[in-house]
PDB file of C-alpha atoms in Angstrom:
ATOM      1  CA  GLY K   1     -48.277  22.237 -38.081  1.00  0.00           C
ATOM      2  CA  ALA K   2     -44.915  22.698 -36.440  1.00  0.00           C
ATOM      3  CA  GLY K   3     -42.492  19.831 -36.201  1.00  0.00           C
ATOM      4  CA  VAL K   4     -40.146  19.002 -33.357  1.00  0.00           C
ATOM      5  CA  SER K   5     -38.162  22.036 -32.289  1.00  0.00           C
ATOM      6  CA  GLN K   6     -34.956  22.190 -30.295  1.00  0.00           C
ATOM      7  CA  SER K   7     -33.109  25.023 -28.629  1.00  0.00           C
ATOM      8  CA  PRO K   8     -30.522  26.306 -28.670  1.00  0.00           C
ATOM      9  CA  ARG K   9     -29.442  25.185 -32.123  1.00  0.00           C
ATOM     10  CA  TYR K  10     -25.783  25.740 -31.249  1.00  0.00           C
ATOM     11  CA  LYS K  11     -24.110  25.796 -27.865  1.00  0.00           C
ATOM     12  CA  VAL K  12     -20.466  26.343 -27.001  1.00  0.00           C
ATOM     13  CA  ALA K  13     -19.502  25.448 -23.449  1.00  0.00           C
ATOM     14  CA  LYS K  14     -16.219  25.567 -21.624  1.00  0.00           C
ATOM     15  CA  ARG K  15     -15.158  22.266 -20.129  1.00  0.00           C
ATOM     16  CA  GLY K  16     -16.735  21.884 -16.715  1.00  0.00           C
ATOM     17  CA  GLN K  17     -19.800  24.029 -17.432  1.00  0.00           C
ATOM     18  CA  ASP K  18     -23.346  22.706 -17.122  1.00  0.00           C
ATOM     19  CA  VAL K  19     -25.657  22.884 -20.153  1.00  0.00           C
ATOM     20  CA  ALA K  20     -29.396  22.414 -20.683  1.00  0.00           C
ATOM     21  CA  LEU K  21     -30.855  21.449 -24.037  1.00  0.00           C
ATOM     22  CA  ARG K  22     -34.560  21.834 -24.735  1.00  0.00           C
ATOM     23  CA  CYS K  23     -36.907  19.796 -26.919  1.00  0.00           C
ATOM     24  CA  ASP K  24     -40.463  20.767 -27.887  1.00  0.00           C
ATOM     25  CA  PRO K  25     -42.125  17.672 -29.367  1.00  0.00           C
ATOM     26  CA  ILE K  26     -45.072  17.614 -31.729  1.00  0.00           C
ATOM     27  CA  SER K  27     -48.240  18.247 -29.759  1.00  0.00           C
ATOM     28  CA  GLY K  28     -49.942  15.010 -28.762  1.00  0.00           C
ATOM     29  CA  HIS K  29     -46.889  12.817 -29.301  1.00  0.00           C
ATOM     30  CA  VAL K  30     -46.660  10.613 -26.228  1.00  0.00           C
ATOM     31  CA  SER K  31     -43.188   9.180 -26.836  1.00  0.00           C
ATOM     32  CA  LEU K  32     -40.026  11.287 -26.793  1.00  0.00           C
ATOM     33  CA  PHE K  33     -36.471  10.164 -27.440  1.00  0.00           C
ATOM     34  CA  TRP K  34     -33.044  11.736 -27.075  1.00  0.00           C
ATOM     35  CA  TYR K  35     -30.139  10.685 -29.279  1.00  0.00           C
ATOM     36  CA  GLN K  36     -26.476  11.704 -29.439  1.00  0.00           C
ATOM     37  CA  GLN K  37     -24.811  11.931 -32.850  1.00  0.00           C
ATOM     38  CA  ALA K  38     -21.035  12.265 -32.935  1.00  0.00           C
ATOM     39  CA  LEU K  39     -19.372  13.576 -36.083  1.00  0.00           C
ATOM     40  CA  GLY K  40     -19.516  11.002 -38.872  1.00  0.00           C
ATOM     41  CA  GLN K  41     -21.603   8.580 -36.833  1.00  0.00           C
ATOM     42  CA  GLY K  42     -25.217   7.524 -36.707  1.00  0.00           C
ATOM     43  CA  PRO K  43     -27.448   8.673 -33.845  1.00  0.00           C
ATOM     44  CA  GLU K  44     -26.978   6.738 -30.606  1.00  0.00           C
ATOM     45  CA  PHE K  45     -29.905   6.259 -28.239  1.00  0.00           C
ATOM     46  CA  LEU K  46     -29.724   8.073 -24.909  1.00  0.00           C
ATOM     47  CA  THR K  47     -33.126   7.930 -23.229  1.00  0.00           C
ATOM     48  CA  TYR K  48     -36.872   7.518 -23.815  1.00  0.00           C
ATOM     49  CA  PHE K  49     -40.007   8.978 -22.231  1.00  0.00           C
ATOM     50  CA  GLN K  50     -43.608   7.962 -22.465  1.00  0.00           C
ATOM     51  CA  ASN K  51     -45.528  10.989 -21.276  1.00  0.00           C
ATOM     52  CA  GLU K  52     -43.659  12.119 -18.149  1.00  0.00           C
ATOM     53  CA  ALA K  53     -42.277   8.673 -17.312  1.00  0.00           C
ATOM     54  CA  GLN K  54     -38.673   7.960 -18.234  1.00  0.00           C
ATOM     55  CA  LEU K  55     -38.937   4.326 -19.318  1.00  0.00           C
ATOM     56  CA  ASP K  56     -35.408   3.742 -20.538  1.00  0.00           C
ATOM     57  CA  LYS K  57     -32.226   5.632 -19.709  1.00  0.00           C
ATOM     58  CA  SER K  58     -29.806   2.875 -20.565  1.00  0.00           C
ATOM     59  CA  GLY K  59     -28.048   4.955 -23.221  1.00  0.00           C
ATOM     60  CA  LEU K  60     -27.018   7.827 -20.970  1.00  0.00           C
ATOM     61  CA  PRO K  61     -23.202   7.652 -21.006  1.00  0.00           C
ATOM     62  CA  SER K  62     -22.615   8.758 -17.426  1.00  0.00           C
ATOM     63  CA  ASP K  63     -24.342  10.154 -14.355  1.00  0.00           C
ATOM     64  CA  ARG K  64     -23.463  13.635 -15.633  1.00  0.00           C
ATOM     65  CA  PHE K  65     -26.354  13.246 -18.080  1.00  0.00           C
ATOM     66  CA  PHE K  66     -29.881  13.795 -16.843  1.00  0.00           C
ATOM     67  CA  ALA K  67     -33.168  14.152 -18.722  1.00  0.00           C
ATOM     68  CA  GLU K  68     -36.619  15.149 -17.609  1.00  0.00           C
ATOM     69  CA  ARG K  69     -40.098  15.686 -19.052  1.00  0.00           C
ATOM     70  CA  PRO K  70     -42.092  16.796 -16.014  1.00  0.00           C
ATOM     71  CA  GLU K  71     -45.419  17.567 -17.712  1.00  0.00           C
ATOM     72  CA  GLY K  72     -45.243  15.057 -20.508  1.00  0.00           C
ATOM     73  CA  SER K  73     -44.513  17.569 -23.251  1.00  0.00           C
ATOM     74  CA  VAL K  74     -41.309  19.673 -23.262  1.00  0.00           C
ATOM     75  CA  SER K  75     -38.160  17.782 -22.338  1.00  0.00           C
ATOM     76  CA  THR K  76     -34.781  18.991 -21.128  1.00  0.00           C
ATOM     77  CA  LEU K  77     -31.488  17.149 -21.417  1.00  0.00           C
ATOM     78  CA  LYS K  78     -28.958  18.408 -18.890  1.00  0.00           C
ATOM     79  CA  ILE K  79     -25.256  17.692 -18.977  1.00  0.00           C
ATOM     80  CA  GLN K  80     -23.252  18.547 -15.891  1.00  0.00           C
ATOM     81  CA  ARG K  81     -19.514  19.306 -15.858  1.00  0.00           C
ATOM     82  CA  THR K  82     -19.233  19.006 -19.630  1.00  0.00           C
ATOM     83  CA  GLN K  83     -16.225  17.201 -21.096  1.00  0.00           C
ATOM     84  CA  GLN K  84     -14.738  17.416 -24.597  1.00  0.00           C
ATOM     85  CA  GLU K  85     -16.112  13.991 -25.449  1.00  0.00           C
ATOM     86  CA  ASP K  86     -19.632  15.375 -24.952  1.00  0.00           C
ATOM     87  CA  SER K  87     -19.203  17.427 -28.156  1.00  0.00           C
ATOM     88  CA  ALA K  88     -21.872  16.121 -30.524  1.00  0.00           C
ATOM     89  CA  VAL K  89     -25.268  16.885 -31.994  1.00  0.00           C
ATOM     90  CA  TYR K  90     -28.089  16.054 -29.610  1.00  0.00           C
ATOM     91  CA  LEU K  91     -31.249  15.024 -31.441  1.00  0.00           C
ATOM     92  CA  CYS K  92     -34.734  14.844 -30.036  1.00  0.00           C
ATOM     93  CA  ALA K  93     -37.490  12.802 -31.664  1.00  0.00           C
ATOM     94  CA  SER K  94     -41.160  12.385 -30.859  1.00  0.00           C
ATOM     95  CA  ARG K  95     -43.287   9.538 -32.019  1.00  0.00           C
ATOM     96  CA  PHE K  96     -46.879   8.881 -32.995  1.00  0.00           C
ATOM     97  CA  GLY K  97     -47.626   5.335 -34.077  1.00  0.00           C
ATOM     98  CA  GLY K  98     -44.739   3.908 -36.023  1.00  0.00           C
ATOM     99  CA  GLU K  99     -43.166   7.114 -37.252  1.00  0.00           C
ATOM    100  CA  PHE K 100     -40.428   9.076 -35.513  1.00  0.00           C
ATOM    101  CA  ASP K 101     -40.172  12.824 -36.174  1.00  0.00           C
ATOM    102  CA  PHE K 102     -36.754  14.302 -35.477  1.00  0.00           C
ATOM    103  CA  GLY K 103     -35.861  17.844 -34.541  1.00  0.00           C
ATOM    104  CA  PRO K 104     -32.937  19.703 -36.144  1.00  0.00           C
ATOM    105  CA  GLY K 105     -30.654  18.965 -33.215  1.00  0.00           C
ATOM    106  CA  THR K 106     -28.495  21.032 -30.882  1.00  0.00           C
ATOM    107  CA  ARG K 107     -24.822  21.112 -31.815  1.00  0.00           C
ATOM    108  CA  LEU K 108     -22.803  21.165 -28.597  1.00  0.00           C
ATOM    109  CA  THR K 109     -19.137  22.078 -28.727  1.00  0.00           C
ATOM    110  CA  VAL K 110     -17.114  21.770 -25.535  1.00  0.00           C
ATOM    111  CA  THR K 111     -13.860  23.733 -25.582  1.00  0.00           C
TER     112      THR K 111
ATOM    113  CA  GLN G   1     -20.416  -6.920 -33.437  1.00  0.00           C
ATOM    114  CA  LYS G   2     -22.681  -3.890 -33.658  1.00  0.00           C
ATOM    115  CA  GLU G   3     -26.363  -4.604 -34.068  1.00  0.00           C
ATOM    116  CA  VAL G   4     -26.516  -2.654 -37.332  1.00  0.00           C
ATOM    117  CA  GLU G   5     -23.595  -2.343 -39.733  1.00  0.00           C
ATOM    118  CA  GLN G   6     -23.474   0.189 -42.555  1.00  0.00           C
ATOM    119  CA  ASP G   7     -20.594   1.144 -44.820  1.00  0.00           C
ATOM    120  CA  PRO G   8     -20.006   4.883 -44.218  1.00  0.00           C
ATOM    121  CA  GLY G   9     -18.687   5.534 -47.737  1.00  0.00           C
ATOM    122  CA  PRO G  10     -18.368   8.241 -48.965  1.00  0.00           C
ATOM    123  CA  LEU G  11     -20.089   7.329 -52.190  1.00  0.00           C
ATOM    124  CA  SER G  12     -19.807   9.611 -55.241  1.00  0.00           C
ATOM    125  CA  VAL G  13     -21.908   9.087 -58.370  1.00  0.00           C
ATOM    126  CA  PRO G  14     -22.820  11.119 -61.460  1.00  0.00           C
ATOM    127  CA  GLU G  15     -26.323  12.477 -61.892  1.00  0.00           C
ATOM    128  CA  GLY G  16     -28.690   9.838 -63.274  1.00  0.00           C
ATOM    129  CA  ALA G  17     -26.852   6.871 -61.732  1.00  0.00           C
ATOM    130  CA  ILE G  18     -28.534   4.095 -59.780  1.00  0.00           C
ATOM    131  CA  VAL G  19     -27.372   4.095 -56.176  1.00  0.00           C
ATOM    132  CA  SER G  20     -27.397   1.076 -53.880  1.00  0.00           C
ATOM    133  CA  LEU G  21     -27.055   1.554 -50.118  1.00  0.00           C
ATOM    134  CA  ASN G  22     -26.881  -1.410 -47.770  1.00  0.00           C
ATOM    135  CA  CYS G  23     -26.987  -2.461 -44.141  1.00  0.00           C
ATOM    136  CA  THR G  24     -26.737  -5.727 -42.296  1.00  0.00           C
ATOM    137  CA  TYR G  25     -28.137  -6.484 -38.871  1.00  0.00           C
ATOM    138  CA  SER G  26     -27.466  -9.146 -36.300  1.00  0.00           C
ATOM    139  CA  ASN G  27     -30.736  -9.841 -34.483  1.00  0.00           C
ATOM    140  CA  SER G  28     -33.262 -11.907 -36.420  1.00  0.00           C
ATOM    141  CA  ALA G  29     -36.026 -10.707 -34.086  1.00  0.00           C
ATOM    142  CA  PHE G  30     -35.942  -7.199 -35.564  1.00  0.00           C
ATOM    143  CA  GLN G  31     -39.103  -6.511 -37.508  1.00  0.00           C
ATOM    144  CA  TYR G  32     -39.287  -2.872 -38.576  1.00  0.00           C
ATOM    145  CA  PHE G  33     -36.778  -1.348 -40.975  1.00  0.00           C
ATOM    146  CA  MET G  34     -36.394   2.262 -41.964  1.00  0.00           C
ATOM    147  CA  TRP G  35     -34.263   4.505 -44.115  1.00  0.00           C
ATOM    148  CA  TYR G  36     -33.662   8.095 -43.098  1.00  0.00           C
ATOM    149  CA  ARG G  37     -32.055  10.897 -45.079  1.00  0.00           C
ATOM    150  CA  GLN G  38     -30.066  13.548 -43.251  1.00  0.00           C
ATOM    151  CA  TYR G  39     -28.922  16.744 -44.880  1.00  0.00           C
ATOM    152  CA  SER G  40     -26.023  18.646 -43.366  1.00  0.00           C
ATOM    153  CA  ARG G  41     -26.969  20.386 -40.119  1.00  0.00           C
ATOM    154  CA  LYS G  42     -30.504  18.968 -40.180  1.00  0.00           C
ATOM    155  CA  GLY G  43     -32.271  16.186 -38.320  1.00  0.00           C
ATOM    156  CA  PRO G  44     -32.947  12.828 -40.010  1.00  0.00           C
ATOM    157  CA  GLU G  45     -36.152  12.628 -42.086  1.00  0.00           C
ATOM    158  CA  LEU G  46     -37.959   9.372 -42.793  1.00  0.00           C
ATOM    159  CA  LEU G  47     -37.722   8.102 -46.374  1.00  0.00           C
ATOM    160  CA  MET G  48     -39.005   4.550 -46.231  1.00  0.00           C
ATOM    161  CA  TYR G  49     -40.546   2.268 -43.614  1.00  0.00           C
ATOM    162  CA  THR G  50     -40.925  -1.460 -44.200  1.00  0.00           C
ATOM    163  CA  TYR G  51     -42.067  -4.368 -42.126  1.00  0.00           C
ATOM    164  CA  SER G  52     -41.782  -7.538 -44.112  1.00  0.00           C
ATOM    165  CA  SER G  53     -39.290  -9.087 -46.463  1.00  0.00           C
ATOM    166  CA  GLY G  54     -39.578  -7.932 -50.053  1.00  0.00           C
ATOM    167  CA  ASN G  55     -39.566  -4.641 -51.876  1.00  0.00           C
ATOM    168  CA  LYS G  56     -41.347  -1.352 -51.232  1.00  0.00           C
ATOM    169  CA  GLU G  57     -41.262   1.378 -53.835  1.00  0.00           C
ATOM    170  CA  ASP G  58     -41.891   5.110 -53.505  1.00  0.00           C
ATOM    171  CA  GLY G  59     -41.063   7.165 -56.575  1.00  0.00           C
ATOM    172  CA  ARG G  60     -37.358   6.874 -57.315  1.00  0.00           C
ATOM    173  CA  PHE G  61     -36.713   5.027 -54.053  1.00  0.00           C
ATOM    174  CA  THR G  62     -36.994   1.279 -53.432  1.00  0.00           C
ATOM    175  CA  ALA G  63     -36.400  -0.336 -50.054  1.00  0.00           C
ATOM    176  CA  GLN G  64     -35.599  -4.034 -49.959  1.00  0.00           C
ATOM    177  CA  VAL G  65     -35.521  -6.321 -46.941  1.00  0.00           C
ATOM    178  CA  ASP G  66     -34.123  -9.852 -46.898  1.00  0.00           C
ATOM    179  CA  LYS G  67     -34.783 -11.262 -43.450  1.00  0.00           C
ATOM    180  CA  SER G  68     -33.152 -14.602 -44.253  1.00  0.00           C
ATOM    181  CA  SER G  69     -29.779 -12.949 -44.738  1.00  0.00           C
ATOM    182  CA  LYS G  70     -30.491 -10.002 -42.388  1.00  0.00           C
ATOM    183  CA  TYR G  71     -29.768  -7.538 -45.163  1.00  0.00           C
ATOM    184  CA  ILE G  72     -31.564  -4.322 -46.042  1.00  0.00           C
ATOM    185  CA  SER G  73     -31.027  -2.098 -49.067  1.00  0.00           C
ATOM    186  CA  LEU G  74     -32.124   1.236 -50.449  1.00  0.00           C
ATOM    187  CA  PHE G  75     -31.982   1.847 -54.192  1.00  0.00           C
ATOM    188  CA  ILE G  76     -32.184   5.309 -55.698  1.00  0.00           C
ATOM    189  CA  ARG G  77     -32.951   5.512 -59.403  1.00  0.00           C
ATOM    190  CA  ASP G  78     -32.066   8.500 -61.601  1.00  0.00           C
ATOM    191  CA  SER G  79     -30.096  10.089 -58.774  1.00  0.00           C
ATOM    192  CA  GLN G  80     -30.179  13.881 -58.542  1.00  0.00           C
ATOM    193  CA  PRO G  81     -27.774  16.379 -56.935  1.00  0.00           C
ATOM    194  CA  SER G  82     -30.522  17.062 -54.383  1.00  0.00           C
ATOM    195  CA  ASP G  83     -30.107  13.440 -53.217  1.00  0.00           C
ATOM    196  CA  SER G  84     -26.674  14.350 -51.850  1.00  0.00           C
ATOM    197  CA  ALA G  85     -27.004  13.636 -48.132  1.00  0.00           C
ATOM    198  CA  THR G  86     -26.231  11.030 -45.505  1.00  0.00           C
ATOM    199  CA  TYR G  87     -28.492   7.977 -45.599  1.00  0.00           C
ATOM    200  CA  LEU G  88     -29.100   6.152 -42.336  1.00  0.00           C
ATOM    201  CA  CYS G  89     -30.612   2.720 -41.991  1.00  0.00           C
ATOM    202  CA  ALA G  90     -32.537   2.209 -38.769  1.00  0.00           C
ATOM    203  CA  ILE G  91     -34.098  -0.774 -37.108  1.00  0.00           C
ATOM    204  CA  GLU G  92     -36.650  -0.807 -34.360  1.00  0.00           C
ATOM    205  CA  SER G  93     -35.361  -2.585 -31.300  1.00  0.00           C
ATOM    206  CA  GLN G  94     -36.965  -5.688 -29.893  1.00  0.00           C
ATOM    207  CA  ALA G  95     -38.702  -3.675 -27.196  1.00  0.00           C
ATOM    208  CA  GLY G  96     -40.506  -1.671 -29.861  1.00  0.00           C
ATOM    209  CA  THR G  97     -39.179   1.568 -28.524  1.00  0.00           C
ATOM    210  CA  ALA G  98     -35.894   3.087 -29.602  1.00  0.00           C
ATOM    211  CA  LEU G  99     -34.421   2.991 -33.083  1.00  0.00           C
ATOM    212  CA  ILE G 100     -30.964   1.529 -33.653  1.00  0.00           C
ATOM    213  CA  PHE G 101     -29.106   3.342 -36.414  1.00  0.00           C
ATOM    214  CA  GLY G 102     -26.287   2.416 -38.724  1.00  0.00           C
ATOM    215  CA  LYS G 103     -23.351   4.819 -39.076  1.00  0.00           C
ATOM    216  CA  GLY G 104     -24.807   6.372 -42.203  1.00  0.00           C
ATOM    217  CA  THR G 105     -23.526   6.455 -45.789  1.00  0.00           C
ATOM    218  CA  THR G 106     -22.621   9.853 -47.219  1.00  0.00           C
ATOM    219  CA  LEU G 107     -23.748  10.171 -50.840  1.00  0.00           C
ATOM    220  CA  SER G 108     -22.631  12.861 -53.262  1.00  0.00           C
ATOM    221  CA  VAL G 109     -24.355  13.170 -56.661  1.00  0.00           C
ATOM    222  CA  SER G 110     -22.529  15.386 -59.131  1.00  0.00           C
ATOM    223  CA  SER G 111     -24.252  17.183 -62.001  1.00  0.00           C
TER     224      SER G 111
END
């Protein structure tokens, strides 16, 4: 079966542009997580969904970041008015039981 | 103090060496400990998952947890060039939801 998929894999945005990053979790996985991984760093938690409910958004760095999962499956992470410090890999993970399955990430470069 | 500390390396070893990777954590309430491997431009993949203090072995990999000193380790025996990757320790947060990652240690195994 397919794992977690993310699109696009690479995104270049000019500073000030809005971007939308998509995550397709493994079918049936109730929990979905977004992480941000800066170069040379470990993943940092952004937000967490259980089905369509966003239970924790404490890791979102500013109100320019917004995530949604309206039907409890696909999730979108939106970043408004991108800044250079938003350049990072954005990882999505879905979870069944104790195990997290990560997608390949979207590498965002803000120029 | 960060909740999880990990020496980022880099660590370079010859093929066949025994590798020791380590993390410390600050919160004694943490219960679930994981090691992930991340190849360049890929998402993290789960290597080992442990709950209690002691050792857990899987092939060439051994995960060790010492809750009394809040110290976790991953040992790789007979290291291979294909083991060259970044190794991330991860701990499940108190709420049982998001993972907290170390910075990752970059390992290079030369043939």
